[in-house]
């Protein structure tokens, strides 16, 4: 099972964390990333799902991480599995 602490949090480097924190995006917070609340067009887990939309190749612009290099297919698939498996800690 994919976990935030072991698998997802390490995908984000210090630059990602600092850049997104200024925008109110708490990539280093499991509670924020896995918040079950809806919003932004999602019925549930809006924060985590919105982040996913910015890291996947066919998602929102501007892509994350800002300026690249962008995530490879394995990283995107791991994040997708984390969501599909229920946003585990």
PDB file of N, CA, C and O in Angstrom, residues 2-83:
ATOM      1  N   UNK A   2       0.520   2.203  -0.802  1.00  0.00           N
ATOM      2  CA  UNK A   2       1.266   3.450  -0.898  1.00  0.00           C
ATOM      3  C   UNK A   2       0.936   4.328   0.298  1.00  0.00           C
ATOM      4  O   UNK A   2      -0.227   4.471   0.669  1.00  0.00           O
ATOM      5  N   UNK A   3       1.964   4.917   0.890  1.00  0.00           N
ATOM      6  CA  UNK A   3       1.733   5.806   2.034  1.00  0.00           C
ATOM      7  C   UNK A   3       2.294   7.190   1.738  1.00  0.00           C
ATOM      8  O   UNK A   3       3.287   7.336   1.008  1.00  0.00           O
ATOM      9  N   UNK A   4       1.681   8.182   2.340  1.00  0.00           N
ATOM     10  CA  UNK A   4       2.151   9.551   2.175  1.00  0.00           C
ATOM     11  C   UNK A   4       3.565   9.693   2.718  1.00  0.00           C
ATOM     12  O   UNK A   4       4.457  10.199   2.027  1.00  0.00           O
ATOM     13  N   UNK A   5       3.795   9.252   3.947  1.00  0.00           N
ATOM     14  CA  UNK A   5       5.099   9.450   4.599  1.00  0.00           C
ATOM     15  C   UNK A   5       6.231   8.742   3.855  1.00  0.00           C
ATOM     16  O   UNK A   5       7.300   9.317   3.654  1.00  0.00           O
ATOM     17  N   UNK A   6       6.000   7.525   3.456  1.00  0.00           N
ATOM     18  CA  UNK A   6       7.064   6.709   2.850  1.00  0.00           C
ATOM     19  C   UNK A   6       7.234   6.971   1.356  1.00  0.00           C
ATOM     20  O   UNK A   6       8.360   6.964   0.849  1.00  0.00           O
ATOM     21  N   UNK A   7       6.140   7.216   0.652  1.00  0.00           N
ATOM     22  CA  UNK A   7       6.186   7.261  -0.803  1.00  0.00           C
ATOM     23  C   UNK A   7       5.899   8.633  -1.425  1.00  0.00           C
ATOM     24  O   UNK A   7       6.534   9.004  -2.409  1.00  0.00           O
ATOM     25  N   UNK A   8       4.927   9.357  -0.905  1.00  0.00           N
ATOM     26  CA  UNK A   8       4.479  10.585  -1.558  1.00  0.00           C
ATOM     27  C   UNK A   8       5.265  11.810  -1.111  1.00  0.00           C
ATOM     28  O   UNK A   8       5.774  12.566  -1.938  1.00  0.00           O
ATOM     29  N   UNK A   9       5.412  12.008   0.177  1.00  0.00           N
ATOM     30  CA  UNK A   9       6.139  13.185   0.673  1.00  0.00           C
ATOM     31  C   UNK A   9       7.547  13.281   0.073  1.00  0.00           C
ATOM     32  O   UNK A   9       7.973  14.374  -0.342  1.00  0.00           O
ATOM     33  N   UNK A  10       8.302  12.176  -0.056  1.00  0.00           N
ATOM     34  CA  UNK A  10       9.646  12.261  -0.643  1.00  0.00           C
ATOM     35  C   UNK A  10       9.669  12.679  -2.125  1.00  0.00           C
ATOM     36  O   UNK A  10      10.734  13.025  -2.646  1.00  0.00           O
ATOM     37  N   UNK A  11       8.535  12.661  -2.808  1.00  0.00           N
ATOM     38  CA  UNK A  11       8.492  13.088  -4.200  1.00  0.00           C
ATOM     39  C   UNK A  11       8.706  14.595  -4.345  1.00  0.00           C
ATOM     40  O   UNK A  11       9.074  15.074  -5.420  1.00  0.00           O
ATOM     41  N   UNK A  12       8.463  15.333  -3.263  1.00  0.00           N
ATOM     42  CA  UNK A  12       8.562  16.789  -3.291  1.00  0.00           C
ATOM     43  C   UNK A  12       9.870  17.231  -2.639  1.00  0.00           C
ATOM     44  O   UNK A  12      10.150  16.876  -1.504  1.00  0.00           O
ATOM     45  N   UNK A  13      10.663  18.026  -3.362  1.00  0.00           N
ATOM     46  CA  UNK A  13      11.921  18.499  -2.800  1.00  0.00           C
ATOM     47  C   UNK A  13      11.728  19.822  -2.049  1.00  0.00           C
ATOM     48  O   UNK A  13      10.627  20.380  -2.032  1.00  0.00           O
ATOM     49  N   UNK A  14      12.796  20.319  -1.441  1.00  0.00           N
ATOM     50  CA  UNK A  14      12.717  21.536  -0.628  1.00  0.00           C
ATOM     51  C   UNK A  14      12.223  22.731  -1.444  1.00  0.00           C
ATOM     52  O   UNK A  14      11.448  23.555  -0.948  1.00  0.00           O
ATOM     53  N   UNK A  15      12.651  22.817  -2.688  1.00  0.00           N
ATOM     54  CA  UNK A  15      12.197  23.917  -3.544  1.00  0.00           C
ATOM     55  C   UNK A  15      10.687  23.832  -3.786  1.00  0.00           C
ATOM     56  O   UNK A  15       9.983  24.839  -3.719  1.00  0.00           O
ATOM     57  N   UNK A  16      10.198  22.630  -4.072  1.00  0.00           N
ATOM     58  CA  UNK A  16       8.758  22.434  -4.282  1.00  0.00           C
ATOM     59  C   UNK A  16       7.976  22.883  -3.053  1.00  0.00           C
ATOM     60  O   UNK A  16       6.966  23.587  -3.160  1.00  0.00           O
ATOM     61  N   UNK A  17       8.445  22.436  -1.891  1.00  0.00           N
ATOM     62  CA  UNK A  17       7.745  22.750  -0.643  1.00  0.00           C
ATOM     63  C   UNK A  17       7.687  24.251  -0.411  1.00  0.00           C
ATOM     64  O   UNK A  17       6.618  24.804  -0.086  1.00  0.00           O
ATOM     65  N   UNK A  18       8.821  24.932  -0.567  1.00  0.00           N
ATOM     66  CA  UNK A  18       8.877  26.371  -0.320  1.00  0.00           C
ATOM     67  C   UNK A  18       8.040  27.144  -1.335  1.00  0.00           C
ATOM     68  O   UNK A  18       7.293  28.063  -0.968  1.00  0.00           O
ATOM     69  N   UNK A  19       8.158  26.786  -2.592  1.00  0.00           N
ATOM     70  CA  UNK A  19       7.428  27.468  -3.654  1.00  0.00           C
ATOM     71  C   UNK A  19       5.918  27.358  -3.437  1.00  0.00           C
ATOM     72  O   UNK A  19       5.193  28.349  -3.513  1.00  0.00           O
ATOM     73  N   UNK A  20       5.456  26.167  -3.167  1.00  0.00           N
ATOM     74  CA  UNK A  20       4.014  25.950  -3.035  1.00  0.00           C
ATOM     75  C   UNK A  20       3.469  26.453  -1.698  1.00  0.00           C
ATOM     76  O   UNK A  20       2.313  26.862  -1.623  1.00  0.00           O
ATOM     77  N   UNK A  21       4.284  26.465  -0.658  1.00  0.00           N
ATOM     78  CA  UNK A  21       3.835  26.971   0.638  1.00  0.00           C
ATOM     79  C   UNK A  21       3.425  28.439   0.516  1.00  0.00           C
ATOM     80  O   UNK A  21       2.436  28.867   1.117  1.00  0.00           O
ATOM     81  N   UNK A  22       4.162  29.204  -0.290  1.00  0.00           N
ATOM     82  CA  UNK A  22       3.817  30.619  -0.504  1.00  0.00           C
ATOM     83  C   UNK A  22       2.442  30.757  -1.139  1.00  0.00           C
ATOM     84  O   UNK A  22       1.805  31.797  -1.021  1.00  0.00           O
ATOM     85  N   UNK A  23       1.986  29.729  -1.798  1.00  0.00           N
ATOM     86  CA  UNK A  23       0.677  29.738  -2.456  1.00  0.00           C
ATOM     87  C   UNK A  23      -0.404  29.074  -1.592  1.00  0.00           C
ATOM     88  O   UNK A  23      -1.520  28.867  -2.040  1.00  0.00           O
ATOM     89  N   UNK A  24      -0.030  28.691  -0.361  1.00  0.00           N
ATOM     90  CA  UNK A  24      -0.987  28.055   0.538  1.00  0.00           C
ATOM     91  C   UNK A  24      -1.128  26.559   0.340  1.00  0.00           C
ATOM     92  O   UNK A  24      -2.018  25.937   0.909  1.00  0.00           O
ATOM     93  N   UNK A  25      -0.253  25.968  -0.474  1.00  0.00           N
ATOM     94  CA  UNK A  25      -0.296  24.535  -0.752  1.00  0.00           C
ATOM     95  C   UNK A  25       0.715  23.846   0.160  1.00  0.00           C
ATOM     96  O   UNK A  25       1.912  24.081   0.063  1.00  0.00           O
ATOM     97  N   UNK A  26       0.226  23.008   1.044  1.00  0.00           N
ATOM     98  CA  UNK A  26       1.061  22.380   2.074  1.00  0.00           C
ATOM     99  C   UNK A  26       1.444  20.956   1.684  1.00  0.00           C
ATOM    100  O   UNK A  26       0.944  19.977   2.238  1.00  0.00           O
ATOM    101  N   UNK A  27       2.366  20.867   0.742  1.00  0.00           N
ATOM    102  CA  UNK A  27       2.789  19.563   0.242  1.00  0.00           C
ATOM    103  C   UNK A  27       3.420  18.697   1.320  1.00  0.00           C
ATOM    104  O   UNK A  27       3.442  17.473   1.190  1.00  0.00           O
ATOM    105  N   UNK A  28       3.935  19.321   2.379  1.00  0.00           N
ATOM    106  CA  UNK A  28       4.607  18.575   3.450  1.00  0.00           C
ATOM    107  C   UNK A  28       3.681  18.205   4.597  1.00  0.00           C
ATOM    108  O   UNK A  28       4.124  17.699   5.613  1.00  0.00           O
ATOM    109  N   UNK A  29       2.385  18.415   4.429  1.00  0.00           N
ATOM    110  CA  UNK A  29       1.412  18.124   5.481  1.00  0.00           C
ATOM    111  C   UNK A  29       0.455  17.015   5.041  1.00  0.00           C
ATOM    112  O   UNK A  29      -0.379  17.224   4.151  1.00  0.00           O
ATOM    113  N   UNK A  30       0.559  15.865   5.688  1.00  0.00           N
ATOM    114  CA  UNK A  30      -0.371  14.782   5.371  1.00  0.00           C
ATOM    115  C   UNK A  30      -1.808  15.230   5.611  1.00  0.00           C
ATOM    116  O   UNK A  30      -2.693  14.963   4.789  1.00  0.00           O
ATOM    117  N   UNK A  31      -2.051  15.915   6.718  1.00  0.00           N
ATOM    118  CA  UNK A  31      -3.412  16.351   7.043  1.00  0.00           C
ATOM    119  C   UNK A  31      -3.994  17.237   5.944  1.00  0.00           C
ATOM    120  O   UNK A  31      -5.180  17.142   5.625  1.00  0.00           O
ATOM    121  N   UNK A  32      -3.174  18.090   5.361  1.00  0.00           N
ATOM    122  CA  UNK A  32      -3.643  18.960   4.286  1.00  0.00           C
ATOM    123  C   UNK A  32      -3.812  18.169   2.992  1.00  0.00           C
ATOM    124  O   UNK A  32      -4.836  18.265   2.319  1.00  0.00           O
ATOM    125  N   UNK A  33      -2.805  17.385   2.644  1.00  0.00           N
ATOM    126  CA  UNK A  33      -2.841  16.632   1.385  1.00  0.00           C
ATOM    127  C   UNK A  33      -3.966  15.602   1.350  1.00  0.00           C
ATOM    128  O   UNK A  33      -4.535  15.338   0.298  1.00  0.00           O
ATOM    129  N   UNK A  34      -4.275  15.009   2.493  1.00  0.00           N
ATOM    130  CA  UNK A  34      -5.286  13.945   2.542  1.00  0.00           C
ATOM    131  C   UNK A  34      -6.600  14.412   3.153  1.00  0.00           C
ATOM    132  O   UNK A  34      -7.459  13.594   3.475  1.00  0.00           O
ATOM    133  N   UNK A  35      -6.766  15.716   3.293  1.00  0.00           N
ATOM    134  CA  UNK A  35      -8.025  16.254   3.832  1.00  0.00           C
ATOM    135  C   UNK A  35      -9.177  15.714   2.989  1.00  0.00           C
ATOM    136  O   UNK A  35      -9.181  15.861   1.764  1.00  0.00           O
ATOM    137  N   UNK A  36     -10.159  15.072   3.623  1.00  0.00           N
ATOM    138  CA  UNK A  36     -11.236  14.445   2.852  1.00  0.00           C
ATOM    139  C   UNK A  36     -12.265  15.425   2.288  1.00  0.00           C
ATOM    140  O   UNK A  36     -13.146  15.018   1.531  1.00  0.00           O
ATOM    141  N   UNK A  37     -12.145  16.701   2.602  1.00  0.00           N
ATOM    142  CA  UNK A  37     -13.129  17.677   2.135  1.00  0.00           C
ATOM    143  C   UNK A  37     -13.112  17.807   0.619  1.00  0.00           C
ATOM    144  O   UNK A  37     -12.070  17.682  -0.020  1.00  0.00           O
ATOM    145  N   UNK A  38     -14.265  18.096   0.079  1.00  0.00           N
ATOM    146  CA  UNK A  38     -14.384  18.341  -1.343  1.00  0.00           C
ATOM    147  C   UNK A  38     -14.105  19.797  -1.670  1.00  0.00           C
ATOM    148  O   UNK A  38     -13.835  20.611  -0.796  1.00  0.00           O
ATOM    149  N   UNK A  39     -14.191  20.117  -2.941  1.00  0.00           N
ATOM    150  CA  UNK A  39     -13.964  21.475  -3.420  1.00  0.00           C
ATOM    151  C   UNK A  39     -13.217  21.435  -4.727  1.00  0.00           C
ATOM    152  O   UNK A  39     -12.804  20.370  -5.194  1.00  0.00           O
ATOM    153  N   UNK A  40     -13.028  22.607  -5.341  1.00  0.00           N
ATOM    154  CA  UNK A  40     -12.271  22.689  -6.596  1.00  0.00           C
ATOM    155  C   UNK A  40     -12.786  21.695  -7.634  1.00  0.00           C
ATOM    156  O   UNK A  40     -11.993  21.162  -8.424  1.00  0.00           O
ATOM    157  N   UNK A  41     -14.081  21.392  -7.603  1.00  0.00           N
ATOM    158  CA  UNK A  41     -14.646  20.468  -8.576  1.00  0.00           C
ATOM    159  C   UNK A  41     -14.556  19.000  -8.198  1.00  0.00           C
ATOM    160  O   UNK A  41     -14.864  18.133  -9.006  1.00  0.00           O
ATOM    161  N   UNK A  42     -14.122  18.706  -6.977  1.00  0.00           N
ATOM    162  CA  UNK A  42     -13.994  17.325  -6.511  1.00  0.00           C
ATOM    163  C   UNK A  42     -14.945  17.065  -5.358  1.00  0.00           C
ATOM    164  O   UNK A  42     -15.107  17.904  -4.478  1.00  0.00           O
ATOM    165  N   UNK A  43     -15.528  15.881  -5.343  1.00  0.00           N
ATOM    166  CA  UNK A  43     -16.445  15.505  -4.274  1.00  0.00           C
ATOM    167  C   UNK A  43     -15.705  15.226  -2.972  1.00  0.00           C
ATOM    168  O   UNK A  43     -16.273  15.340  -1.888  1.00  0.00           O
ATOM    169  N   UNK A  44     -14.431  14.841  -3.060  1.00  0.00           N
ATOM    170  CA  UNK A  44     -13.642  14.518  -1.869  1.00  0.00           C
ATOM    171  C   UNK A  44     -12.164  14.749  -2.148  1.00  0.00           C
ATOM    172  O   UNK A  44     -11.751  14.823  -3.301  1.00  0.00           O
ATOM    173  N   UNK A  45     -11.387  14.873  -1.085  1.00  0.00           N
ATOM    174  CA  UNK A  45      -9.930  15.001  -1.164  1.00  0.00           C
ATOM    175  C   UNK A  45      -9.463  16.025  -2.205  1.00  0.00           C
ATOM    176  O   UNK A  45      -8.562  15.768  -2.999  1.00  0.00           O
ATOM    177  N   UNK A  46     -10.082  17.207  -2.170  1.00  0.00           N
ATOM    178  CA  UNK A  46      -9.796  18.231  -3.180  1.00  0.00           C
ATOM    179  C   UNK A  46      -8.331  18.663  -3.179  1.00  0.00           C
ATOM    180  O   UNK A  46      -7.756  18.870  -4.252  1.00  0.00           O
ATOM    181  N   UNK A  47      -7.709  18.799  -2.020  1.00  0.00           N
ATOM    182  CA  UNK A  47      -6.316  19.251  -1.996  1.00  0.00           C
ATOM    183  C   UNK A  47      -5.401  18.269  -2.732  1.00  0.00           C
ATOM    184  O   UNK A  47      -4.642  18.652  -3.619  1.00  0.00           O
ATOM    185  N   UNK A  48      -5.454  17.020  -2.338  1.00  0.00           N
ATOM    186  CA  UNK A  48      -4.599  16.007  -2.958  1.00  0.00           C
ATOM    187  C   UNK A  48      -4.896  15.814  -4.431  1.00  0.00           C
ATOM    188  O   UNK A  48      -3.987  15.622  -5.243  1.00  0.00           O
ATOM    189  N   UNK A  49      -6.165  15.858  -4.792  1.00  0.00           N
ATOM    190  CA  UNK A  49      -6.533  15.673  -6.202  1.00  0.00           C
ATOM    191  C   UNK A  49      -6.108  16.871  -7.051  1.00  0.00           C
ATOM    192  O   UNK A  49      -5.685  16.712  -8.201  1.00  0.00           O
ATOM    193  N   UNK A  50      -6.193  18.075  -6.485  1.00  0.00           N
ATOM    194  CA  UNK A  50      -5.761  19.265  -7.215  1.00  0.00           C
ATOM    195  C   UNK A  50      -4.255  19.227  -7.459  1.00  0.00           C
ATOM    196  O   UNK A  50      -3.790  19.539  -8.561  1.00  0.00           O
ATOM    197  N   UNK A  51      -3.482  18.833  -6.438  1.00  0.00           N
ATOM    198  CA  UNK A  51      -2.029  18.701  -6.629  1.00  0.00           C
ATOM    199  C   UNK A  51      -1.761  17.721  -7.770  1.00  0.00           C
ATOM    200  O   UNK A  51      -0.936  17.990  -8.652  1.00  0.00           O
ATOM    201  N   UNK A  52      -2.466  16.606  -7.770  1.00  0.00           N
ATOM    202  CA  UNK A  52      -2.276  15.616  -8.830  1.00  0.00           C
ATOM    203  C   UNK A  52      -2.522  16.229 -10.207  1.00  0.00           C
ATOM    204  O   UNK A  52      -1.799  15.946 -11.165  1.00  0.00           O
ATOM    205  N   UNK A  53      -3.533  17.077 -10.307  1.00  0.00           N
ATOM    206  CA  UNK A  53      -3.842  17.692 -11.597  1.00  0.00           C
ATOM    207  C   UNK A  53      -2.709  18.570 -12.114  1.00  0.00           C
ATOM    208  O   UNK A  53      -2.608  18.801 -13.319  1.00  0.00           O
ATOM    209  N   UNK A  54      -1.865  19.039 -11.222  1.00  0.00           N
ATOM    210  CA  UNK A  54      -0.754  19.883 -11.657  1.00  0.00           C
ATOM    211  C   UNK A  54       0.534  19.107 -11.915  1.00  0.00           C
ATOM    212  O   UNK A  54       1.449  19.624 -12.539  1.00  0.00           O
ATOM    213  N   UNK A  55       0.632  17.877 -11.442  1.00  0.00           N
ATOM    214  CA  UNK A  55       1.849  17.092 -11.687  1.00  0.00           C
ATOM    215  C   UNK A  55       1.703  16.117 -12.858  1.00  0.00           C
ATOM    216  O   UNK A  55       2.703  15.699 -13.434  1.00  0.00           O
ATOM    217  N   UNK A  56       0.491  15.788 -13.226  1.00  0.00           N
ATOM    218  CA  UNK A  56       0.315  14.832 -14.331  1.00  0.00           C
ATOM    219  C   UNK A  56       0.464  15.546 -15.675  1.00  0.00           C
ATOM    220  O   UNK A  56       0.136  16.733 -15.798  1.00  0.00           O
ATOM    221  N   UNK A  57       0.976  14.835 -16.667  1.00  0.00           N
ATOM    222  CA  UNK A  57       1.269  15.459 -17.964  1.00  0.00           C
ATOM    223  C   UNK A  57       0.064  16.078 -18.665  1.00  0.00           C
ATOM    224  O   UNK A  57       0.206  17.069 -19.354  1.00  0.00           O
ATOM    225  N   UNK A  58      -1.108  15.496 -18.492  1.00  0.00           N
ATOM    226  CA  UNK A  58      -2.296  15.999 -19.187  1.00  0.00           C
ATOM    227  C   UNK A  58      -3.192  16.807 -18.259  1.00  0.00           C
ATOM    228  O   UNK A  58      -4.374  16.967 -18.507  1.00  0.00           O
ATOM    229  N   UNK A  59      -2.599  17.365 -17.199  1.00  0.00           N
ATOM    230  CA  UNK A  59      -3.373  18.104 -16.203  1.00  0.00           C
ATOM    231  C   UNK A  59      -3.348  19.602 -16.428  1.00  0.00           C
ATOM    232  O   UNK A  59      -3.184  20.090 -17.545  1.00  0.00           O
ATOM    233  N   UNK A  60      -3.499  20.320 -15.322  1.00  0.00           N
ATOM    234  CA  UNK A  60      -3.582  21.778 -15.345  1.00  0.00           C
ATOM    235  C   UNK A  60      -2.235  22.430 -15.646  1.00  0.00           C
ATOM    236  O   UNK A  60      -1.187  21.850 -15.449  1.00  0.00           O
ATOM    237  N   UNK A  61      -2.307  23.663 -16.089  1.00  0.00           N
ATOM    238  CA  UNK A  61      -1.128  24.498 -16.306  1.00  0.00           C
ATOM    239  C   UNK A  61      -1.163  25.621 -15.279  1.00  0.00           C
ATOM    240  O   UNK A  61      -2.236  26.086 -14.931  1.00  0.00           O
ATOM    241  N   UNK A  62      -0.044  26.114 -14.807  1.00  0.00           N
ATOM    242  CA  UNK A  62       1.296  25.641 -15.118  1.00  0.00           C
ATOM    243  C   UNK A  62       1.589  24.339 -14.391  1.00  0.00           C
ATOM    244  O   UNK A  62       1.126  24.132 -13.270  1.00  0.00           O
ATOM    245  N   UNK A  63       2.359  23.491 -15.034  1.00  0.00           N
ATOM    246  CA  UNK A  63       2.679  22.195 -14.433  1.00  0.00           C
ATOM    247  C   UNK A  63       3.618  22.352 -13.268  1.00  0.00           C
ATOM    248  O   UNK A  63       4.388  23.297 -13.187  1.00  0.00           O
ATOM    249  N   UNK A  64       3.526  21.407 -12.369  1.00  0.00           N
ATOM    250  CA  UNK A  64       4.465  21.326 -11.249  1.00  0.00           C
ATOM    251  C   UNK A  64       5.439  20.197 -11.552  1.00  0.00           C
ATOM    252  O   UNK A  64       5.040  19.233 -12.191  1.00  0.00           O
ATOM    253  N   UNK A  65       6.618  20.271 -11.045  1.00  0.00           N
ATOM    254  CA  UNK A  65       7.167  21.423 -10.337  1.00  0.00           C
ATOM    255  C   UNK A  65       7.404  22.592 -11.295  1.00  0.00           C
ATOM    256  O   UNK A  65       7.710  22.390 -12.474  1.00  0.00           O
ATOM    257  N   UNK A  66       7.241  23.797 -10.760  1.00  0.00           N
ATOM    258  CA  UNK A  66       7.391  25.010 -11.556  1.00  0.00           C
ATOM    259  C   UNK A  66       8.721  24.990 -12.300  1.00  0.00           C
ATOM    260  O   UNK A  66       9.766  24.810 -11.691  1.00  0.00           O
ATOM    261  N   UNK A  67       8.678  25.100 -13.607  1.00  0.00           N
ATOM    262  CA  UNK A  67       9.882  25.141 -14.418  1.00  0.00           C
ATOM    263  C   UNK A  67      10.516  23.792 -14.700  1.00  0.00           C
ATOM    264  O   UNK A  67      11.535  23.710 -15.368  1.00  0.00           O
ATOM    265  N   UNK A  68       9.928  22.707 -14.150  1.00  0.00           N
ATOM    266  CA  UNK A  68      10.443  21.361 -14.381  1.00  0.00           C
ATOM    267  C   UNK A  68      11.671  21.073 -13.542  1.00  0.00           C
ATOM    268  O   UNK A  68      12.038  21.890 -12.720  1.00  0.00           O
ATOM    269  N   UNK A  69      12.308  19.957 -13.683  1.00  0.00           N
ATOM    270  CA  UNK A  69      11.866  18.877 -14.571  1.00  0.00           C
ATOM    271  C   UNK A  69      10.574  18.242 -14.048  1.00  0.00           C
ATOM    272  O   UNK A  69      10.365  18.141 -12.843  1.00  0.00           O
ATOM    273  N   UNK A  70       9.731  17.862 -14.977  1.00  0.00           N
ATOM    274  CA  UNK A  70       8.428  17.314 -14.618  1.00  0.00           C
ATOM    275  C   UNK A  70       8.549  15.843 -14.237  1.00  0.00           C
ATOM    276  O   UNK A  70       9.517  15.182 -14.589  1.00  0.00           O
ATOM    277  N   UNK A  71       7.556  15.382 -13.517  1.00  0.00           N
ATOM    278  CA  UNK A  71       7.563  14.007 -13.037  1.00  0.00           C
ATOM    279  C   UNK A  71       7.500  13.021 -14.197  1.00  0.00           C
ATOM    280  O   UNK A  71       6.776  13.227 -15.170  1.00  0.00           O
ATOM    281  N   UNK A  72       8.208  11.917 -14.015  1.00  0.00           N
ATOM    282  CA  UNK A  72       8.131  10.839 -15.000  1.00  0.00           C
ATOM    283  C   UNK A  72       6.875   9.999 -14.735  1.00  0.00           C
ATOM    284  O   UNK A  72       6.167  10.207 -13.740  1.00  0.00           O
ATOM    285  N   UNK A  73       6.609   9.066 -15.634  1.00  0.00           N
ATOM    286  CA  UNK A  73       5.391   8.258 -15.537  1.00  0.00           C
ATOM    287  C   UNK A  73       5.319   7.454 -14.240  1.00  0.00           C
ATOM    288  O   UNK A  73       4.227   7.257 -13.698  1.00  0.00           O
ATOM    289  N   UNK A  74       6.459   6.996 -13.731  1.00  0.00           N
ATOM    290  CA  UNK A  74       6.460   6.202 -12.501  1.00  0.00           C
ATOM    291  C   UNK A  74       6.010   7.027 -11.303  1.00  0.00           C
ATOM    292  O   UNK A  74       5.249   6.540 -10.458  1.00  0.00           O
ATOM    293  N   UNK A  75       6.484   8.260 -11.213  1.00  0.00           N
ATOM    294  CA  UNK A  75       6.075   9.126 -10.103  1.00  0.00           C
ATOM    295  C   UNK A  75       4.585   9.450 -10.184  1.00  0.00           C
ATOM    296  O   UNK A  75       3.876   9.422  -9.178  1.00  0.00           O
ATOM    297  N   UNK A  76       4.122   9.764 -11.373  1.00  0.00           N
ATOM    298  CA  UNK A  76       2.701  10.068 -11.564  1.00  0.00           C
ATOM    299  C   UNK A  76       1.860   8.849 -11.198  1.00  0.00           C
ATOM    300  O   UNK A  76       0.841   8.961 -10.502  1.00  0.00           O
ATOM    301  N   UNK A  77       2.281   7.675 -11.621  1.00  0.00           N
ATOM    302  CA  UNK A  77       1.538   6.440 -11.321  1.00  0.00           C
ATOM    303  C   UNK A  77       1.525   6.157  -9.827  1.00  0.00           C
ATOM    304  O   UNK A  77       0.502   5.703  -9.287  1.00  0.00           O
ATOM    305  N   UNK A  78       2.625   6.419  -9.137  1.00  0.00           N
ATOM    306  CA  UNK A  78       2.674   6.215  -7.687  1.00  0.00           C
ATOM    307  C   UNK A  78       1.686   7.129  -6.981  1.00  0.00           C
ATOM    308  O   UNK A  78       0.936   6.698  -6.101  1.00  0.00           O
ATOM    309  N   UNK A  79       1.665   8.383  -7.355  1.00  0.00           N
ATOM    310  CA  UNK A  79       0.719   9.332  -6.754  1.00  0.00           C
ATOM    311  C   UNK A  79      -0.719   8.900  -7.037  1.00  0.00           C
ATOM    312  O   UNK A  79      -1.574   8.927  -6.153  1.00  0.00           O
ATOM    313  N   UNK A  80      -0.979   8.477  -8.277  1.00  0.00           N
ATOM    314  CA  UNK A  80      -2.326   8.014  -8.634  1.00  0.00           C
ATOM    315  C   UNK A  80      -2.725   6.815  -7.773  1.00  0.00           C
ATOM    316  O   UNK A  80      -3.856   6.740  -7.286  1.00  0.00           O
ATOM    317  N   UNK A  81      -1.782   5.879  -7.560  1.00  0.00           N
ATOM    318  CA  UNK A  81      -2.074   4.721  -6.709  1.00  0.00           C
ATOM    319  C   UNK A  81      -2.386   5.157  -5.291  1.00  0.00           C
ATOM    320  O   UNK A  81      -3.271   4.587  -4.630  1.00  0.00           O
ATOM    321  N   UNK A  82      -1.650   6.140  -4.779  1.00  0.00           N
ATOM    322  CA  UNK A  82      -1.919   6.659  -3.437  1.00  0.00           C
ATOM    323  C   UNK A  82      -3.367   7.128  -3.329  1.00  0.00           C
ATOM    324  O   UNK A  82      -4.066   6.811  -2.367  1.00  0.00           O
ATOM    325  N   UNK A  83      -3.842   7.844  -4.322  1.00  0.00           N
ATOM    326  CA  UNK A  83      -5.226   8.309  -4.306  1.00  0.00           C
ATOM    327  C   UNK A  83      -6.197   7.120  -4.417  1.00  0.00           C
ATOM    328  O   UNK A  83      -7.170   7.038  -3.660  1.00  0.00           O
TER     329      UNK A  83
END
